[in-house]
């Protein structure tokens, strides 16, 4: 990620020795979306409603801890 005050050149987590699978701090697409919402000032777990007024959560992901510049 870059921009929005996020410090560039950071490493988060680690892969296995072959680089095939996450070894530390795996991140899901939902975590990425939660982080983007958070950086935009939107609570990632906000409940919204569709056109039939059914509730849904914006994302079930966790915000990735980032260093800010």
Short mmCIF file of C-alpha atoms in Angstrom, two decimals:
data_model
loop_
_atom_site.label_atom_id
_atom_site.label_comp_id
_atom_site.label_asym_id
_atom_site.label_seq_id
_atom_site.Cartn_x
_atom_site.Cartn_y
_atom_site.Cartn_z
CA UNK A 1 0.00 0.00 0.00
CA UNK A 2 1.08 3.56 -0.50
CA UNK A 3 -0.30 7.04 -0.04
CA UNK A 4 -2.83 8.31 2.52
CA UNK A 5 -0.01 8.85 5.00
CA UNK A 6 1.16 5.23 4.91
CA UNK A 7 4.93 4.94 5.15
CA UNK A 8 6.38 3.17 2.11
CA UNK A 9 8.80 0.24 2.12
CA UNK A 10 7.22 -1.65 5.00
CA UNK A 11 7.23 -5.41 5.36
CA UNK A 12 4.32 -7.08 7.10
CA UNK A 13 4.34 -10.81 7.86
CA UNK A 14 6.50 -13.51 6.35
CA UNK A 15 6.14 -16.43 3.96
CA UNK A 16 7.38 -19.98 4.30
CA UNK A 17 10.87 -20.87 3.07
CA UNK A 18 9.57 -21.45 -0.47
CA UNK A 19 7.54 -18.23 -0.55
CA UNK A 20 4.42 -20.25 -1.29
CA UNK A 21 2.32 -19.77 1.85
CA UNK A 22 2.02 -17.24 4.68
CA UNK A 23 4.07 -18.13 7.72
CA UNK A 24 3.43 -15.06 9.92
CA UNK A 25 0.56 -12.57 9.93
CA UNK A 26 -1.48 -13.84 6.97
CA UNK A 27 -3.68 -11.18 5.34
CA UNK A 28 -6.96 -11.90 3.57
CA UNK A 29 -8.67 -9.79 0.91
CA UNK A 30 -11.24 -8.85 3.60
CA UNK A 31 -8.38 -7.54 5.79
CA UNK A 32 -7.13 -5.42 2.89
CA UNK A 33 -10.62 -3.97 2.34
CA UNK A 34 -11.00 -3.25 6.08
CA UNK A 35 -7.68 -1.40 6.02
CA UNK A 36 -8.67 0.70 3.00
CA UNK A 37 -12.01 1.62 4.62
CA UNK A 38 -10.19 2.52 7.84
CA UNK A 39 -7.72 4.78 6.00
CA UNK A 40 -10.68 6.51 4.32
CA UNK A 41 -12.20 7.18 7.74
CA UNK A 42 -14.99 4.62 7.35
CA UNK A 43 -15.55 2.12 10.18
CA UNK A 44 -14.94 -1.26 8.43
CA UNK A 45 -17.59 -3.09 10.46
CA UNK A 46 -20.36 -0.59 9.74
CA UNK A 47 -23.74 -2.20 9.18
CA UNK A 48 -25.44 -1.07 5.98
CA UNK A 49 -28.70 -2.15 4.33
CA UNK A 50 -29.40 -3.30 0.79
CA UNK A 51 -32.40 -2.31 -1.35
CA UNK A 52 -34.61 -4.83 0.46
CA UNK A 53 -33.45 -3.36 3.80
CA UNK A 54 -31.44 -6.47 4.69
CA UNK A 55 -28.45 -5.67 6.94
CA UNK A 56 -24.89 -6.50 5.96
CA UNK A 57 -21.46 -5.59 7.30
CA UNK A 58 -19.10 -3.73 4.97
CA UNK A 59 -16.34 -6.25 5.71
CA UNK A 60 -15.53 -8.92 8.27
CA UNK A 61 -11.80 -8.38 7.85
CA UNK A 62 -9.37 -7.02 10.43
CA UNK A 63 -7.46 -3.78 9.90
CA UNK A 64 -3.79 -4.36 9.09
CA UNK A 65 -1.51 -2.45 11.52
CA UNK A 66 0.38 0.17 9.51
CA UNK A 67 3.11 2.66 10.32
CA UNK A 68 2.10 6.15 9.39
CA UNK A 69 4.63 8.70 8.15
#
